[in-house]
Coordinates of C-alpha atoms and ligand atoms in Angstrom, one line a residue:
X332 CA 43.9 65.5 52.0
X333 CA 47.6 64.2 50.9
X334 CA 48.5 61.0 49.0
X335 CA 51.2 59.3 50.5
X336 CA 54.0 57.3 48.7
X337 CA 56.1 54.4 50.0
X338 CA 58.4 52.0 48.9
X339 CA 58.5 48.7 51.3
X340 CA 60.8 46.2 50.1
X341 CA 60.7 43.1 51.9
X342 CA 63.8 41.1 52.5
X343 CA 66.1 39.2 54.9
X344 CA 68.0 41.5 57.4
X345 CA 70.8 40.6 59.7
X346 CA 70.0 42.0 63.0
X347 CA 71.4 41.1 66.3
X348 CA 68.9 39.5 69.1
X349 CA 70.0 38.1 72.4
X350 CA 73.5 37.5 71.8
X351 CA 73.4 36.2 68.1
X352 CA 72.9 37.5 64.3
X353 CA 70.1 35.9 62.7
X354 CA 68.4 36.5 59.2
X355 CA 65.0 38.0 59.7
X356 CA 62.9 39.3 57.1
X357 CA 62.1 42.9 57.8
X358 CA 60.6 45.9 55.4
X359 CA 63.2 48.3 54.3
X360 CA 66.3 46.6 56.4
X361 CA 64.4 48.2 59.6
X362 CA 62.5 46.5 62.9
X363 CA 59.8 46.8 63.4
X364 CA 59.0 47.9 59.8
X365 CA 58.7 52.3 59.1
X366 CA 55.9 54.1 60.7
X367 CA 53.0 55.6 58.4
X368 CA 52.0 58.8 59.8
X369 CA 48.9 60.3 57.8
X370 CA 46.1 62.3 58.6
X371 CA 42.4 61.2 58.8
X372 CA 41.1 61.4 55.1
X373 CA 44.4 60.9 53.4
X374 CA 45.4 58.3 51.1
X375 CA 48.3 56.0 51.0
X376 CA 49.9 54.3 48.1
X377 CA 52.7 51.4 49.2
X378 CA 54.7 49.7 47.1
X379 CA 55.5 46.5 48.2
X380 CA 58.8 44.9 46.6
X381 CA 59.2 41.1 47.7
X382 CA 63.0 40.7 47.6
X383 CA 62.7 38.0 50.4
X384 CA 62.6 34.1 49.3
X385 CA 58.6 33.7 50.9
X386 CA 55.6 34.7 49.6
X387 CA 54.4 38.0 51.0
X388 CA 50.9 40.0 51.8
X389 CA 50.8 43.1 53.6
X390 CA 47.4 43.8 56.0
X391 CA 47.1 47.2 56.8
X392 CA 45.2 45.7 60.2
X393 CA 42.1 47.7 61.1
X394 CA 41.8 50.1 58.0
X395 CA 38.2 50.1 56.9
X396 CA 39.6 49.7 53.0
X397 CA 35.7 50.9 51.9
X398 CA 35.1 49.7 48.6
X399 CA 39.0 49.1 48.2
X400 CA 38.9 45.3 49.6
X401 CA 41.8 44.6 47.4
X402 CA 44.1 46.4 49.2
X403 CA 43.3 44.5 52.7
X404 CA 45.8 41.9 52.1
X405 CA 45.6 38.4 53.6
X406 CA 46.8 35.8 51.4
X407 CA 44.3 33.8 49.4
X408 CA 41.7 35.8 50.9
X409 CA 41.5 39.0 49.0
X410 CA 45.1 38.7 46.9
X411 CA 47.5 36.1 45.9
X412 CA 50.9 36.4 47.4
X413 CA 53.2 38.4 46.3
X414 CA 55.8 35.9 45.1
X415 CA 59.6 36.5 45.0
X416 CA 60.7 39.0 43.1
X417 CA 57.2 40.9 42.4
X418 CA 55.5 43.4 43.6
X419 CA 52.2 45.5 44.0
X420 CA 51.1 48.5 44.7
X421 CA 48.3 48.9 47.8
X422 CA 45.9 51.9 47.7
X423 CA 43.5 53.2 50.1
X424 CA 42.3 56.3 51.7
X425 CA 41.5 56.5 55.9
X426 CA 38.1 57.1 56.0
X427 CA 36.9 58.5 59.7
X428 CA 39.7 56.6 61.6
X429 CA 41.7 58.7 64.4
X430 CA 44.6 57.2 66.5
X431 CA 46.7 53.9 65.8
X432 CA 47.0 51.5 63.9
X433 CA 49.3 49.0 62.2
X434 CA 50.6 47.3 59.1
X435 CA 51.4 43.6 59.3
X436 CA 52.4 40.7 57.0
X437 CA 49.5 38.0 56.5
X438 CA 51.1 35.4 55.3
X439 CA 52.3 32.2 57.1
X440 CA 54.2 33.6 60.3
X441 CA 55.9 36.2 58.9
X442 CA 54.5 38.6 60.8
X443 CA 56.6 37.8 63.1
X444 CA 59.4 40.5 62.1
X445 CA 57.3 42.1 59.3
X446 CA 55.2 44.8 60.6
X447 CA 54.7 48.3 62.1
X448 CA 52.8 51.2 63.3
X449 CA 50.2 53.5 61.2
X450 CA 49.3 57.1 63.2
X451 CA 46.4 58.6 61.9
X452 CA 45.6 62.3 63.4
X453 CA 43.1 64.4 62.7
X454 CA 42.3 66.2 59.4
X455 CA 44.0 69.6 59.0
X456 CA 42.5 72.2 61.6
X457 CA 41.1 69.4 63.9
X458 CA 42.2 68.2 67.0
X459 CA 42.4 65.6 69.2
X460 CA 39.3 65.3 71.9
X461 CA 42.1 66.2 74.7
X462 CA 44.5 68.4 75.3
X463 CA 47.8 68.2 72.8
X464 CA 50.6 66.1 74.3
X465 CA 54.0 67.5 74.4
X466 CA 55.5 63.7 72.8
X467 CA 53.7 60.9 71.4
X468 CA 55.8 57.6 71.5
X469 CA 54.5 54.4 69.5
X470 CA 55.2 51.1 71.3
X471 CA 54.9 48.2 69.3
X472 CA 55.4 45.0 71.8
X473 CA 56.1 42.0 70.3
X474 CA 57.6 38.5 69.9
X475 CA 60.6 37.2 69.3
X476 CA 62.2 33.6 68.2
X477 CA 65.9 32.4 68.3
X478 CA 64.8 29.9 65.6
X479 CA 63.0 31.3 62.3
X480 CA 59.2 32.0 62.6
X481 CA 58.6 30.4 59.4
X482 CA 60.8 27.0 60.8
X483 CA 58.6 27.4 63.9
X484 CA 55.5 26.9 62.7
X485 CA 56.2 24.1 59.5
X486 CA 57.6 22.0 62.3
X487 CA 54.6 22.4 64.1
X488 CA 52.0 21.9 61.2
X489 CA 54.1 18.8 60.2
X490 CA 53.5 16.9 63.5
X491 CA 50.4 18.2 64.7
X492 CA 52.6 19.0 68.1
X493 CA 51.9 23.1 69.3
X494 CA 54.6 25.0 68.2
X495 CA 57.7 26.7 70.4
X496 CA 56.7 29.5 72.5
X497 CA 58.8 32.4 71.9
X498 CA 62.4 33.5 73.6
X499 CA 61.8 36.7 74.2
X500 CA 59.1 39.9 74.3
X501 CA 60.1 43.3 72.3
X502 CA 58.9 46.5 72.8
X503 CA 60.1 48.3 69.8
X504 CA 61.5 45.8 68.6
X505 CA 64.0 45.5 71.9
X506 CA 63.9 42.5 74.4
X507 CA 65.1 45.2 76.6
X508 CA 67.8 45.0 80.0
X509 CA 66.7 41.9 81.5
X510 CA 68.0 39.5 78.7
X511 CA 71.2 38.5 77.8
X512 CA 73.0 41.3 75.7
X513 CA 70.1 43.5 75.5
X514 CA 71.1 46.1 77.8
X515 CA 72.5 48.7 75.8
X516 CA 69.7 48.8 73.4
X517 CA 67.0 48.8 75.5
X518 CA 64.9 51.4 74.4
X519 CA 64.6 54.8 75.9
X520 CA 61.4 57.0 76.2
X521 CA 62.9 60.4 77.5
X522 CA 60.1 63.0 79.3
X523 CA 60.2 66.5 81.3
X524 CA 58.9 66.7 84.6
X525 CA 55.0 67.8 84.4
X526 CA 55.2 67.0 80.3
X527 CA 52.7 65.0 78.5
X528 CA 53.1 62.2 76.5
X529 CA 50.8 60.2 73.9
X530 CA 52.1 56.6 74.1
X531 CA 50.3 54.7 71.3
X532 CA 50.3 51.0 72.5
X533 CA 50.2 48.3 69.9
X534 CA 50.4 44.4 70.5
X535 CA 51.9 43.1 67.6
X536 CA 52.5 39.7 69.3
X537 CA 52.0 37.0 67.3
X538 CA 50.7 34.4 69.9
X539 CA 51.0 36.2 73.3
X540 CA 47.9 38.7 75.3
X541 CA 50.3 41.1 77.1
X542 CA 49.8 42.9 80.0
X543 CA 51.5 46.5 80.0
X544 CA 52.0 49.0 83.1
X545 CA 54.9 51.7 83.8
X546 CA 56.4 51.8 87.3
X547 CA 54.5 54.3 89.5
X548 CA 52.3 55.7 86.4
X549 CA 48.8 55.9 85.8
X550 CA 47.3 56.0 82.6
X551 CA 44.1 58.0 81.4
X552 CA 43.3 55.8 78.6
X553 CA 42.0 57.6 75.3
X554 CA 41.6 55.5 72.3
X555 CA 41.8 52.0 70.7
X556 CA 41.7 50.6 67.4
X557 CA 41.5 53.9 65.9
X558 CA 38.6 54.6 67.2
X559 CA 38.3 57.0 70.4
X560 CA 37.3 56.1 74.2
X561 CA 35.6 57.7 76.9
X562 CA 39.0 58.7 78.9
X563 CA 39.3 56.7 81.8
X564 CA 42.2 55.8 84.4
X565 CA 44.1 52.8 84.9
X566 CA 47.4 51.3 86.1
X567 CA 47.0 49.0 83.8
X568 CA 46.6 47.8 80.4
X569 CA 46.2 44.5 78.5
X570 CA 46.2 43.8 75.0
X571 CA 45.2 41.0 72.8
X572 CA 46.9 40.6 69.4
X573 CA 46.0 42.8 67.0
X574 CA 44.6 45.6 69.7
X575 CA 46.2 49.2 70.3
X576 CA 45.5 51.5 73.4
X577 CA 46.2 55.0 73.3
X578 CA 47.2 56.3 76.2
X579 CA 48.2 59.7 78.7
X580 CA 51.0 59.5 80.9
X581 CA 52.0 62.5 82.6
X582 CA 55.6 62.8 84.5
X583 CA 54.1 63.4 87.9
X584 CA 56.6 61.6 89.9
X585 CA 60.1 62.3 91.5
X586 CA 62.6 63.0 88.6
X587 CA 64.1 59.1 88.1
X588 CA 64.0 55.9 85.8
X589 CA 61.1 54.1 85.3
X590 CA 60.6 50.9 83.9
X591 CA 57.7 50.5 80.8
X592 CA 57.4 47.1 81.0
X593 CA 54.8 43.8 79.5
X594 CA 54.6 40.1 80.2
X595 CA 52.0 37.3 79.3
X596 CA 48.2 37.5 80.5
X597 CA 48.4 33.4 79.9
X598 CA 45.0 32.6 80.4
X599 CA 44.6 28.8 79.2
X600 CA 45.4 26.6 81.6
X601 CA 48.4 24.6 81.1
X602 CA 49.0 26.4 77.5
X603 CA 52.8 27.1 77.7
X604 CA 53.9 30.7 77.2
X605 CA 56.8 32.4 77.2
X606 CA 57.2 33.9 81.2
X607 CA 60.0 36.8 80.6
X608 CA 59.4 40.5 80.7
X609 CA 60.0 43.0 78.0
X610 CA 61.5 46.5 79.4
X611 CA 62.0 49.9 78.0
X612 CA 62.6 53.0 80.6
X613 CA 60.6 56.0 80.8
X614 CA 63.6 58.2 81.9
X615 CA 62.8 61.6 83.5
X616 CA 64.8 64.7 81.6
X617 CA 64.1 67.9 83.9
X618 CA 67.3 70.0 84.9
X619 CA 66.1 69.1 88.4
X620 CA 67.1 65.4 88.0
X621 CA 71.4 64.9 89.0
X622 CA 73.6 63.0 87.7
X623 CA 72.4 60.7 90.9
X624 CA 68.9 59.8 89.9
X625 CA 69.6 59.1 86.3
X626 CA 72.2 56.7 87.5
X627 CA 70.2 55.1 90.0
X628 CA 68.2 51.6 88.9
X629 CA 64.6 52.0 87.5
X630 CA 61.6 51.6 89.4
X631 CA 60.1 48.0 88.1
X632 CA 56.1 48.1 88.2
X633 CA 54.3 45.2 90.4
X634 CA 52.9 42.9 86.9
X635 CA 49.9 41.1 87.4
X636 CA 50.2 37.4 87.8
X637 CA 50.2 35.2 84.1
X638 CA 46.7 34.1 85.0
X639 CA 44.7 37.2 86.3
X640 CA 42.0 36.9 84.4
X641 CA 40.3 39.3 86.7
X642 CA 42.8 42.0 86.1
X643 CA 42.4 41.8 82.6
X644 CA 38.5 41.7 82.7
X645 CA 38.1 44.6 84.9
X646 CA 40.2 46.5 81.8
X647 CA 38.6 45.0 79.0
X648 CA 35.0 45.8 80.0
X649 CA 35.7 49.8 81.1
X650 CA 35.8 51.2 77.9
X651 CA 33.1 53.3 76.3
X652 CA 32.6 55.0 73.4
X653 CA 32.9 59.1 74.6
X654 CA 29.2 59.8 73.3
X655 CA 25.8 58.3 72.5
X656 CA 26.1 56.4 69.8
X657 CA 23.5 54.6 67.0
X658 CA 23.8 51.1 67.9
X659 CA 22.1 49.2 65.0
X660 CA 18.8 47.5 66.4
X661 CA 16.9 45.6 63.6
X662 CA 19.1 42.6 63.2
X663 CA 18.8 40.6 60.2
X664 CA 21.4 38.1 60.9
X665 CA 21.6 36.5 64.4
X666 CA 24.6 34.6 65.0
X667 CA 26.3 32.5 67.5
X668 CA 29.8 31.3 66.9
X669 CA 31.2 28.6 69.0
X670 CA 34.9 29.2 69.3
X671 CA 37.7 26.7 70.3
X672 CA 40.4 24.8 70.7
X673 CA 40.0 21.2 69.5
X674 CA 41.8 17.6 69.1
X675 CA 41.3 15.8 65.5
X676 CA 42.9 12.6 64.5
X677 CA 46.0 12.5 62.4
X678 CA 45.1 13.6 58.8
X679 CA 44.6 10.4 56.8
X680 CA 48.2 8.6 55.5
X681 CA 49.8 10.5 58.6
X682 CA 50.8 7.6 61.1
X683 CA 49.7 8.2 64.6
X684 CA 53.6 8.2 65.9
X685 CA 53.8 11.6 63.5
X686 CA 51.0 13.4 65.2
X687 CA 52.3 14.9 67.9
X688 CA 49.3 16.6 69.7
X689 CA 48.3 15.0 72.9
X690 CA 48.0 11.0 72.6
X691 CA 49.0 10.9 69.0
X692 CA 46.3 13.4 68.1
X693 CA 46.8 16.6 66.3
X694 CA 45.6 20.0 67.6
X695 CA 43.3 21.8 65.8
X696 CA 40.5 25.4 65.9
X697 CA 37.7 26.1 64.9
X698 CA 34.3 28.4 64.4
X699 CA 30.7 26.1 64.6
X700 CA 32.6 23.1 64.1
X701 CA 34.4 24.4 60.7
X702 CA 38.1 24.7 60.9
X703 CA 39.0 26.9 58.2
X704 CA 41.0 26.3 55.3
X705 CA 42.9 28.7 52.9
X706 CA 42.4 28.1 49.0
X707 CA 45.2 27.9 47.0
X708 CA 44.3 28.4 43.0
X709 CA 41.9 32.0 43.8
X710 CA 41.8 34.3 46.0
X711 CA 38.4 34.1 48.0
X712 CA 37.8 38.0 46.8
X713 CA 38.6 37.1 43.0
X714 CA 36.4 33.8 42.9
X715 CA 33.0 36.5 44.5
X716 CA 33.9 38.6 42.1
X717 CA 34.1 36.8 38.8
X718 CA 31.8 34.3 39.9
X719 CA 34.7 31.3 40.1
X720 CA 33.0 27.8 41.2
X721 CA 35.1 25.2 43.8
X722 CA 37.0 28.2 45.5
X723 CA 34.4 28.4 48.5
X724 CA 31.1 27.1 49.6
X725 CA 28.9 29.3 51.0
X726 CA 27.4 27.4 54.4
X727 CA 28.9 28.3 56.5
X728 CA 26.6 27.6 59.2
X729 CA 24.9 30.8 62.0
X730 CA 24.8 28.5 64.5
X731 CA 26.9 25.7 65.9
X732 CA 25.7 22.2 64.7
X733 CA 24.6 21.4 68.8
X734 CA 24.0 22.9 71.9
X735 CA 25.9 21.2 75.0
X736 CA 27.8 23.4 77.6
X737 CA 30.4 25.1 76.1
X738 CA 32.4 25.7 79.0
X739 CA 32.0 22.6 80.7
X740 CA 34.2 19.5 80.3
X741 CA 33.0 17.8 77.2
X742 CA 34.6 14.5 75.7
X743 CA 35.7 15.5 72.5
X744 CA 34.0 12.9 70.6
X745 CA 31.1 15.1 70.4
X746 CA 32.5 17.5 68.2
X747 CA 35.7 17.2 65.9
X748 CA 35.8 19.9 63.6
X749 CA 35.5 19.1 59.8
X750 CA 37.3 21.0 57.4
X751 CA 36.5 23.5 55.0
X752 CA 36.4 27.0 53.1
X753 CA 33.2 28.1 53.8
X754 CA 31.7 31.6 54.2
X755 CA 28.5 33.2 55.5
X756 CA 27.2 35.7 52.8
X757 CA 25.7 38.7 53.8
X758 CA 23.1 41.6 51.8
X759 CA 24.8 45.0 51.5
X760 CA 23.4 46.9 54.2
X761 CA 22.4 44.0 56.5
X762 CA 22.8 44.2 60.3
X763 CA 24.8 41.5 62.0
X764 CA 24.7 40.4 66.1
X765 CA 27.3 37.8 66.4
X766 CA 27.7 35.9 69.8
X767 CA 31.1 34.7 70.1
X768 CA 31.3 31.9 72.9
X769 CA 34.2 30.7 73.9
X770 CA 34.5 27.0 74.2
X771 CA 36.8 24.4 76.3
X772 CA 36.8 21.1 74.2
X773 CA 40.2 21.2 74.4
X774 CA 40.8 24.0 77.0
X775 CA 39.5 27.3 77.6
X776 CA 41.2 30.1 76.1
X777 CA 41.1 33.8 75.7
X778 CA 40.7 34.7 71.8
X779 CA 41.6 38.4 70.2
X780 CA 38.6 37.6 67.3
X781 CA 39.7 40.1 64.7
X782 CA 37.2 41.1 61.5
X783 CA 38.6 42.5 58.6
X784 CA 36.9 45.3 56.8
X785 CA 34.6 46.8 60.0
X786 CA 34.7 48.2 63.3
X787 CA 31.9 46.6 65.9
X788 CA 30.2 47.4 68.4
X789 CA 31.1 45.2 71.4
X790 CA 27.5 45.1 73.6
X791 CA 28.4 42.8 76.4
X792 CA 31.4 40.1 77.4
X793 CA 30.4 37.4 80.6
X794 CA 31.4 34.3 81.9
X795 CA 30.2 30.9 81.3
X796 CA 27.4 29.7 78.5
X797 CA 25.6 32.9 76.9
X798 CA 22.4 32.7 77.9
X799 CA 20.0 35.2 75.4
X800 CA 17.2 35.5 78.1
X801 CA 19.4 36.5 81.1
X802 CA 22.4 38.1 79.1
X803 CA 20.5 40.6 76.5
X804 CA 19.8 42.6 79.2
X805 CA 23.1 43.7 80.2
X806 CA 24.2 44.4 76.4
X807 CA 25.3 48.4 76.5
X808 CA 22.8 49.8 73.6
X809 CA 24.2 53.5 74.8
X810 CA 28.2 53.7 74.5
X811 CA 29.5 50.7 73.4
X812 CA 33.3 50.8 72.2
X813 CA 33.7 50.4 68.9
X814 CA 36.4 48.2 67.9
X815 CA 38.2 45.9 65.5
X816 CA 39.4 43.3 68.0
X817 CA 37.7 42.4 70.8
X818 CA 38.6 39.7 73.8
X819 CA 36.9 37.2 74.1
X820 CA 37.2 36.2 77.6
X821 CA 38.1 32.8 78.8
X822 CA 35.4 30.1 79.0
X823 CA 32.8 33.2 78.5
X824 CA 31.2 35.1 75.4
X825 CA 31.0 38.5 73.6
X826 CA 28.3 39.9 71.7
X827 CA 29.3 42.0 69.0
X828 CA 27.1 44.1 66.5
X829 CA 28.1 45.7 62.9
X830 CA 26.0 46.8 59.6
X831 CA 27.5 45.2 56.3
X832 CA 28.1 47.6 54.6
X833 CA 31.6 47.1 53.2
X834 CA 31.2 44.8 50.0
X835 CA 33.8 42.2 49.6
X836 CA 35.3 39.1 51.9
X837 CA 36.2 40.0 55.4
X838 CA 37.9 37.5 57.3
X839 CA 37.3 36.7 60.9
X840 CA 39.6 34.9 62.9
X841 CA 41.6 34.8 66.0
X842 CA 44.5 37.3 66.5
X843 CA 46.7 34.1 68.0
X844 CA 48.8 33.2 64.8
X845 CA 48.9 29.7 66.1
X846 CA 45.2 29.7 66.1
X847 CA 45.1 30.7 62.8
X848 CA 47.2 28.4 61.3
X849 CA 44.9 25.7 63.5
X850 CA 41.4 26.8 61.8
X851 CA 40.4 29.5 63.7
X852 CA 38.9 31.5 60.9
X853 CA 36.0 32.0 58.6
X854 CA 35.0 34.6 56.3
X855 CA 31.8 37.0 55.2
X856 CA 30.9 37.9 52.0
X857 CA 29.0 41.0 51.8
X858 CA 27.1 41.2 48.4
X859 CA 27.4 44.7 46.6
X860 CA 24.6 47.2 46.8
X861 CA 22.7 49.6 44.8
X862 CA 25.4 51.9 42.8
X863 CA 29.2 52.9 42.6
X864 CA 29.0 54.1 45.7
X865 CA 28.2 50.2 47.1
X866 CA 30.1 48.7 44.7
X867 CA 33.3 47.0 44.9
X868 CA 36.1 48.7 43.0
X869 CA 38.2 46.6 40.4
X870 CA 41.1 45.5 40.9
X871 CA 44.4 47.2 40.5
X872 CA 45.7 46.1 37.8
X873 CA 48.6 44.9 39.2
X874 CA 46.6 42.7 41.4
X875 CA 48.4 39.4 42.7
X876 CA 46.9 36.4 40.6
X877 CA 47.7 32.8 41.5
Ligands
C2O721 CU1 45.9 41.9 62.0 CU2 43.9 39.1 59.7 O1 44.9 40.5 60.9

């Protein structure tokens, strides 16, 4: 196995979006940020420089980090933030992960701009489960704001109002040739007649589910989150937040241009998104294309409406892990999260004409009630491990404080989420199930629910209230994927299982940034076990303090 070295210093770039120059903070002057290629069981050293004038974190989003929970990033959570002009070094080694992944600030909205893709192949003298592509092409769709991320979202925290919806989506970093100015750079994905090519799909949206199709392609999907599929076949794809797809797309078609394209899978109602399309072109190279059909217009795919839910169901539910695998099946922690959207009264000494959120409200998430709260003095990880009082409080509760009907219409004065850093502690070695049911106090939404630190098994996803004694029956005990982000459907539920055995804190939160910066998180502490090889490793000792 290799050790890989990088440098990443983070600072403002100039780059040129829709017409105009803005300042965005990228790594190394580049977006999206350099792309980590390793191999399974190598181990990376980065260097993070903050040159920029915010405080930084980088997540390396989906990387197991066993033992190395240190190096997992989100601010306050396991580090500090990096603070203008320091730095610190993040080490890890992949550890039985195969396909994509990606590396992404965690620290207010900076994502926005800061992030980028992480290709794991096999070890030496392995192979992938299918046959070798001729290409493999990362796409990295994505968000982008005329106005500052950073502006975006303190405006929107100051008045309680939800923040602006983006101006444009990127693939690659490119709005692509249906915006203004964008035409020229839209990016290119060239391919031979009859060739092969690996597209590794990442949505590294900050607020947006995207759907994703290319104009008379199908797909024979292969992997996600690192983590291979049972190869299936789709026109097709949509992806929360945080989730990759690896795809196959063969050039079976008449030598021309064809458009690679993603828009919004909006699936709240009334939540405004942003309606444009992102476009790159998947442009046919064979000698037997003339200088007529490279000049002719792309094909444009047929995108499913903003609201098919049923479109993105019928994905979401098809994949499979490609073999039997060992679901866990003594469960020694039962839990059902209640996850939502929510309305809360001004914080105290705000006037009610500076809350902005629907009838002078503000808006607010949270998980059983809790909306979640960053410390500011420790990280989370540093107060578990030196034992540091006041940081966090360890109730957070395994089920939500009543039942009603989460997806029904529910006057909100039966739940206002309190406030609160609390965390639900876990033995080394303990098995989780974790029913994640999607609520509509405010409005039903779809949420990318992200855990740090594991993969999961996802069992079963429905509609409606989860209901244990009709619902366990359908949960996939065979081939479940294994994931680290899994959809949870509008108004409906997901049951996801995993085994603690990472030690350290593990955030779990929704993959929306907006959600995040509403409550939508909480965290698990998973205890150490018996031995090194259970055991949390110290920190580096150039470890971010406060
Ligand atoms: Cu990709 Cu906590 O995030």
């Amino acid at each position: 196995a290799k050790v890989h070295h990088h440098n990443f210093v983070v600072q403002a770039t100039p780059v040129k979006r829709l017409c105009k120059i803005h300042k965005i903070i990228t790594v190394n002057g580049m977006y999206p940020g350099p792309t980590l290629e390793v191999q399974n069981g190598d181990t990376l050293v980065v260097n993070v420089v903050n040159k920029a004038r915010y405080n930084v974190t980088i997540h390396w989003h989906g990387v197991r980090q066993i033992r190395t929970g240190w190096a997992d990033g989100p601010e306050f959570v396991t580090q500090c933030p990096i603070r203008p002009g320091k730095s610190y070094t993040y080490r890890f080694t992949i550890q039985g992960q195969e396909g994509t992944l990606w590396w992404h600030a965690h620290s207010s909205w900076l994502r926005a701009t800061v992030y980028g893709a992480l290709i794991i192949r096999p070890k030496e003298g392995e192979s992938y489960p299918f046959p070798k592509p001729k290409h493999e092409t990362a796409l990295l769709l994505g968000e982008w704001w005329n106005k500052n991320p950073i502006d975006v979202v303190r405006q929107a925290t100051r008045t309680g109002a939800a923040p602006n919806v983006s101006d444009a989506y990127t693939i690659n970093g490119q709005p692509g040739d249906r915006y203004n100015c964008s035409g020229k750079d839209t990016l290119i994905v060239p391919i031979d007649s009859g060739e092969t090519n690996l597209l590794r799909v990442v949505n590294s949206a900050l607020n947006q589910q995207l759907f994703f199709k290319v104009a008379k392609h199908k797909f024979t999907v292969v992997g996600a989150d690192a983590s291979y599929v049972k190869p299936f076949t789709t026109s097709v794809l949509m992806l929360g937040p945080g989730q990759t797809t690896d795809v196959l797309i063969t050039a079976d078609q008449p030598p021309a241009k064809y458009y690679i394209a993603a828009q919004a899978y909006a699936s709240a109602q009334g939540a405004p998104f942003d309606n444009t399309t992102t476009t790159a072109i998947l442009e046919y190279k064979s000698a037997s294309c003339s200088a007529k059909c490279n000049s002719t217009k792309p094909h444009m795919p047929r995108m499913p409406a903003f609201n098919d839910t049923a479109t993105a169901t019928s994905f979401t539910t098809k994949f499979r892990s490609p073999r039997k695998v060992q679901v866990p099946t003594k469960i020694d922690h039962n839990l059902f999260f209640a996850v939502g959207l929510g309305l809360n009264n001004c914080p105290r000494g705000v006037s009610r004409s500076r809350c902005q959120g629907p009838n002078g409200t503000r808006f607010t998430a949270s998980m059983n009630n809790v909306s979640f709260v960053l410390p500011s003095n420790f990280s989370m990880l540093q107060a578990h491990q030196q034992g540091i009082p006041g940081v966090f409080t360890t109730d957070f509760p395994a089920n939500p404080p009543r039942k009603f009907d989460y997806t029904g219409n529910v006057s909100r004065s039966l739940w206002q989420p309190i406030t609160g850093t609390k965390v639900y502690r876990l033995k080394y070695g303990e098995t989780v199930q974790l029913v994640l049911q999607g609520t509509s106090i405010f409005t039903a939404e779809n949420h990318p629910i992200h855990l740090h630190g594991y993969d999961f098994y996802i069992l079963a996803e429905g509609f409606g209230n989860f209901n244990p004694s009709r619902d366990t029956a359908k949960f996939n005990l065979v081939d479940p994927p294994l994931r680290n982000t899994a959809s949870l459907p509008v108004g409906g539920w997901t049951v996801i299982r995993f085994v603690a055995d990472n030690p350290g804190v593990w955030l779990l939160h929704c993959h929306l940034d907006v959600h995040i910066t509403w409550g939508l998180a909480m965290a698990f502490v998973v205890e150490n076990g018996v031995g090194e090889l259970q055991t949390l490793e110290p920190p580096p000792a150039d470890h971010p303090v406060c």
